mmCIF file of C-alpha atoms in Angstrom:
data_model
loop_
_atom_site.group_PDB
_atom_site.id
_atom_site.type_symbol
_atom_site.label_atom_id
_atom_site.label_comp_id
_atom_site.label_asym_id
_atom_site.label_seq_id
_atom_site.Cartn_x
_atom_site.Cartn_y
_atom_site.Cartn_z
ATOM 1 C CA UNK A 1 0.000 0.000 0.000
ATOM 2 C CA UNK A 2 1.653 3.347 -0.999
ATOM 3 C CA UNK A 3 2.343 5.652 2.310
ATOM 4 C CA UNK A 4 1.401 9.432 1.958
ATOM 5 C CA UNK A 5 3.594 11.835 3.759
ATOM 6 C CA UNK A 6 2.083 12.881 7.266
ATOM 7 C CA UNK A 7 2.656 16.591 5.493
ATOM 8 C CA UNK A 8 -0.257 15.773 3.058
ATOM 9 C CA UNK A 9 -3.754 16.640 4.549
ATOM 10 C CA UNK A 10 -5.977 15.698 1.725
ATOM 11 C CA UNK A 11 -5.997 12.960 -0.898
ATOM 12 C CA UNK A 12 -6.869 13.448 -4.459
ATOM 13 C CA UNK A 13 -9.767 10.322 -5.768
ATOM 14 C CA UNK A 14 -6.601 7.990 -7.302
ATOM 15 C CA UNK A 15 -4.483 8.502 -3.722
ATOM 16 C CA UNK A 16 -7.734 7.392 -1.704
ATOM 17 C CA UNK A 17 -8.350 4.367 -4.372
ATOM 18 C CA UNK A 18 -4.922 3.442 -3.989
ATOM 19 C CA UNK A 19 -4.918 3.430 -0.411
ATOM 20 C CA UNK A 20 -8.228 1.797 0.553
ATOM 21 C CA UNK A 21 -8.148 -0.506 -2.373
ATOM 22 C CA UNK A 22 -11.882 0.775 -3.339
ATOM 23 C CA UNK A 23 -12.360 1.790 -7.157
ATOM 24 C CA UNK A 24 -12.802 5.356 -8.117
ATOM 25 C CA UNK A 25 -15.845 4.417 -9.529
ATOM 26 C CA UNK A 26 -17.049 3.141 -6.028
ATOM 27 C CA UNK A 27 -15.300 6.124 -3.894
ATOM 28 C CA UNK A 28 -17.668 8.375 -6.124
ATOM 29 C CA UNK A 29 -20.496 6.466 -5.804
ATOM 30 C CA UNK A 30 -20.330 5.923 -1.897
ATOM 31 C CA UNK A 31 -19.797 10.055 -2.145
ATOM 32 C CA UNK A 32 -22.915 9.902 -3.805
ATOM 33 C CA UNK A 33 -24.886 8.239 -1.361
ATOM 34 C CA UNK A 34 -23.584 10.414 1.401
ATOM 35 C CA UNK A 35 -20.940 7.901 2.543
ATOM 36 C CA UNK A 36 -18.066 9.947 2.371
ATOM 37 C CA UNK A 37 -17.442 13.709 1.178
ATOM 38 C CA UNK A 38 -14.812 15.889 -0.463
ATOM 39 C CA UNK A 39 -14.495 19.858 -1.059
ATOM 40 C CA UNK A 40 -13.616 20.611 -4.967
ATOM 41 C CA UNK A 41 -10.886 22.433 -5.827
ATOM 42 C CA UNK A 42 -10.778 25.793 -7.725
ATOM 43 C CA UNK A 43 -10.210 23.452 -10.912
ATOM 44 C CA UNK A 44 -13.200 21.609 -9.278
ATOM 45 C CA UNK A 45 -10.980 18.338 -8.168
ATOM 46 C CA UNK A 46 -12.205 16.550 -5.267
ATOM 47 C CA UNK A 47 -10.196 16.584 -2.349
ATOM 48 C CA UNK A 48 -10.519 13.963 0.589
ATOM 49 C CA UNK A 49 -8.977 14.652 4.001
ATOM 50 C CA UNK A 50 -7.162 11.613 5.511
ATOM 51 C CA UNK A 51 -9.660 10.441 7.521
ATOM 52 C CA UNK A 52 -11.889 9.252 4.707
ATOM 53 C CA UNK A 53 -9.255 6.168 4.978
ATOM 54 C CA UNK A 54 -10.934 4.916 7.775
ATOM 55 C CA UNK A 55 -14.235 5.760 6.559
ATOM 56 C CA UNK A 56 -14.076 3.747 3.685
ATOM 57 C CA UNK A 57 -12.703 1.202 5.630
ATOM 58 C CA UNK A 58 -15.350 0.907 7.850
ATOM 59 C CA UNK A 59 -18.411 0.923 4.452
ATOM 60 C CA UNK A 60 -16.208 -1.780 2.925
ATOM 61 C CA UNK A 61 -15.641 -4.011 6.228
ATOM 62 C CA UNK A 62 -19.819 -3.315 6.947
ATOM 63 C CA UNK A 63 -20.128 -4.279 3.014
ATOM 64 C CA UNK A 64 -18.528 -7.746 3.673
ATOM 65 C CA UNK A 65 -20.539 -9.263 6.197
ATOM 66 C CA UNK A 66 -23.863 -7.743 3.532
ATOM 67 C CA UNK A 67 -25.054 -4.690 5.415
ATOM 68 C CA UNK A 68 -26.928 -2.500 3.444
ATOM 69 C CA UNK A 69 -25.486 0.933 2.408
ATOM 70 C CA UNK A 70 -28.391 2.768 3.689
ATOM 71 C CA UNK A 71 -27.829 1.039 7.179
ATOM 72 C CA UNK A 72 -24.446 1.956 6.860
ATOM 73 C CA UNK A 73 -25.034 5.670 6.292
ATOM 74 C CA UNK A 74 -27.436 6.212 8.814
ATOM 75 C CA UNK A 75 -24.756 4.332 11.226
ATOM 76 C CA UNK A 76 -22.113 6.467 10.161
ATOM 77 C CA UNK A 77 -24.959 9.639 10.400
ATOM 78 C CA UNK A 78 -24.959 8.987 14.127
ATOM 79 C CA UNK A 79 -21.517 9.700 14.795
ATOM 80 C CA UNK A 80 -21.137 13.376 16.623
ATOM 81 C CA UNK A 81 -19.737 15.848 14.012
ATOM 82 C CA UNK A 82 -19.823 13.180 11.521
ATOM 83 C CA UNK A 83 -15.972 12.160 12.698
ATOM 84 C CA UNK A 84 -14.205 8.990 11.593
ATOM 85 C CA UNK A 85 -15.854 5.610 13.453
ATOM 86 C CA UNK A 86 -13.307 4.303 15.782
ATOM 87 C CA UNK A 87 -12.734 0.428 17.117
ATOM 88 C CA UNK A 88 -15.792 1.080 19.793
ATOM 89 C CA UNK A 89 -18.452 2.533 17.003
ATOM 90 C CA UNK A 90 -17.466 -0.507 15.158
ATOM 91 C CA UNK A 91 -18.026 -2.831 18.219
ATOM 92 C CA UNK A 92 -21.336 -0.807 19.025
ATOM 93 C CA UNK A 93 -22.320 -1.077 15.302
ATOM 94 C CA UNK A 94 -21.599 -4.387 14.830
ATOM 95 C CA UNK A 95 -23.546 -5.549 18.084
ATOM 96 C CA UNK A 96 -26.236 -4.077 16.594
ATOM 97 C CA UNK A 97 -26.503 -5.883 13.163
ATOM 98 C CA UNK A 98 -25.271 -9.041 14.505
ATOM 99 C CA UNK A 99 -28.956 -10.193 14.921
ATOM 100 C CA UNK A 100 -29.894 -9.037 11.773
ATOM 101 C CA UNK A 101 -26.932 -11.274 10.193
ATOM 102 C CA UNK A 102 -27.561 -13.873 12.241
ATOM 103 C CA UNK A 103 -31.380 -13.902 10.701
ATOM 104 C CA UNK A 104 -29.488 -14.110 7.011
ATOM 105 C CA UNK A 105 -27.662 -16.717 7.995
ATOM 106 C CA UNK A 106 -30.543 -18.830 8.821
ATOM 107 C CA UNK A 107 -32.520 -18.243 6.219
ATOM 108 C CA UNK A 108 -29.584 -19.096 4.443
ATOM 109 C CA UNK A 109 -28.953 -22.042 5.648
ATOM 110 C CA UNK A 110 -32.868 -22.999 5.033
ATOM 111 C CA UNK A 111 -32.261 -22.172 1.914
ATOM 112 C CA UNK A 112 -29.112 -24.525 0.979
ATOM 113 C CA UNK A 113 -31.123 -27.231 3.139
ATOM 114 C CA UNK A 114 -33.813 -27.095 0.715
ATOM 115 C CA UNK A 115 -31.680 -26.923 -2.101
ATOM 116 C CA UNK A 116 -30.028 -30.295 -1.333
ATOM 117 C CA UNK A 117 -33.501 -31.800 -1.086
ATOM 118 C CA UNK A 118 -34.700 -30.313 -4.140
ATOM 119 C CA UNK A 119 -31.804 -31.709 -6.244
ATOM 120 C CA UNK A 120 -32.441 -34.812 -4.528
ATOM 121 C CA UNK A 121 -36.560 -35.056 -6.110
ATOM 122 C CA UNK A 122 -35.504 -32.948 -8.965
ATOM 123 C CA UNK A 123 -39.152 -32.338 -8.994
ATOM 124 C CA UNK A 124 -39.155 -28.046 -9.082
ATOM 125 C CA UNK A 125 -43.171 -28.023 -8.179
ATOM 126 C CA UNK A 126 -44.787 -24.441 -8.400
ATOM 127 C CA UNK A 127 -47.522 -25.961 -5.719
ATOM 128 C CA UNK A 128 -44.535 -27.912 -3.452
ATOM 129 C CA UNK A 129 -41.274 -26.714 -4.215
ATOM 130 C CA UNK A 130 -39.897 -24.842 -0.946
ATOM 131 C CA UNK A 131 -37.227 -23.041 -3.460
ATOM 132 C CA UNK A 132 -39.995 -21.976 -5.764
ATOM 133 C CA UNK A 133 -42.929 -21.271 -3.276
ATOM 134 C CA UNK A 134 -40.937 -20.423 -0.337
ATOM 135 C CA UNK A 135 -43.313 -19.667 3.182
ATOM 136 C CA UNK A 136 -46.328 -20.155 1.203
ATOM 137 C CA UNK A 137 -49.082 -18.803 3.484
ATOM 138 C CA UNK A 138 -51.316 -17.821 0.788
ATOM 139 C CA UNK A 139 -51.348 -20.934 -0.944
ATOM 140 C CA UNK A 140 -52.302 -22.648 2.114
ATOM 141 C CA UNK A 141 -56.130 -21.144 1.571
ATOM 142 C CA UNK A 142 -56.245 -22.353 -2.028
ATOM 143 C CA UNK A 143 -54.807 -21.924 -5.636
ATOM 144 C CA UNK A 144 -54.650 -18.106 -7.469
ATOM 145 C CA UNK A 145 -54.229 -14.548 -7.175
ATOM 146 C CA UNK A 146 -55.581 -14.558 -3.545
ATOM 147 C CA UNK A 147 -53.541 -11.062 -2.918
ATOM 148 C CA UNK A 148 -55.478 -9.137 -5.983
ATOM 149 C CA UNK A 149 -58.623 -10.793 -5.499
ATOM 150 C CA UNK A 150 -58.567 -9.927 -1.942
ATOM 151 C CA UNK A 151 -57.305 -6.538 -2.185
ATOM 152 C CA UNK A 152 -59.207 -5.282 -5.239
ATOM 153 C CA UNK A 153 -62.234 -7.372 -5.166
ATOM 154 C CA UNK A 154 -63.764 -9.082 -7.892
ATOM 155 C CA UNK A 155 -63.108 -7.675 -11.203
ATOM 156 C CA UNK A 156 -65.793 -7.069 -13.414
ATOM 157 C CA UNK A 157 -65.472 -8.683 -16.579
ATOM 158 C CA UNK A 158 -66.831 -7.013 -20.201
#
């Protein structure tokens, strides 16, 4: 990983890809959604101060284990003046979405257990099949559109 001086403050776009390991394409995107910011430059460059290191550090580590970016933001939006999470906020954070990923997991794991039965009948039944019908509540009171037929009535026909 290149080293930046300590004399250098901010990071142009390519010295923060280069150093996080994140894609331009992605640092402007996450700027996009409010992840991370910049000031522009009288030639209207970005400009990233040094602590957007650990920022995107943190979005790509809370990427990984498949937390949402909008849970992310809002994580990072609860930080006092919006400063740099530290090892606790991570800790805290990740306390909090543990149950959350421990839900995905499960279903997960549902999921593959089905799949290894489903392989095993080969059968792939719209009516039976817990892969293709998954938690089928509806179809428990009886076959068709029972959402729009309960929701919109009967339809009048011409």
């Amino acid at each position: 990983m290149p080293q930046l001086p300590e004399k250098i403050h901010e990071l142009t776009v390519g010295q923060l890809s280069a150093r996080s390991g994140a894609a331009v394409s992605a640092l402007h995107f996450y700027e996009s959604k409010g992840l991370i910011s910049s000031r522009r430059t009288s030639g209207n460059q970005r400009r990233y101060t040094r602590d957007t290191l650990r920022r995107v550090a943190f979005v790509r580590a809370a990427q990984r284990v498949g937390i949402p970016l909008a849970t992310i933001r809002e994580a990072l939006a609860e930080l006092p003046e919006e400063r740099t999470p530290t090892r606790a906020d991570w800790a805290r954070l990740s306390e909090a979405w543990r149950s959350e990923l421990d839900d995905r997991i499960n279903q997960l794991n549902r999921l593959r257990d089905h799949l290894t039965d489903c392989i095993g009948c080969g059968c792939l039944s719209l009516a039976t099949c817990v892969l293709s019908n998954p938690d089928d509540v509806f179809g428990e009171r009886g076959a068709g559109s029972r959402l729009m037929r309960e929701d919109r009535g009967p339809r009048a026909h011409s």
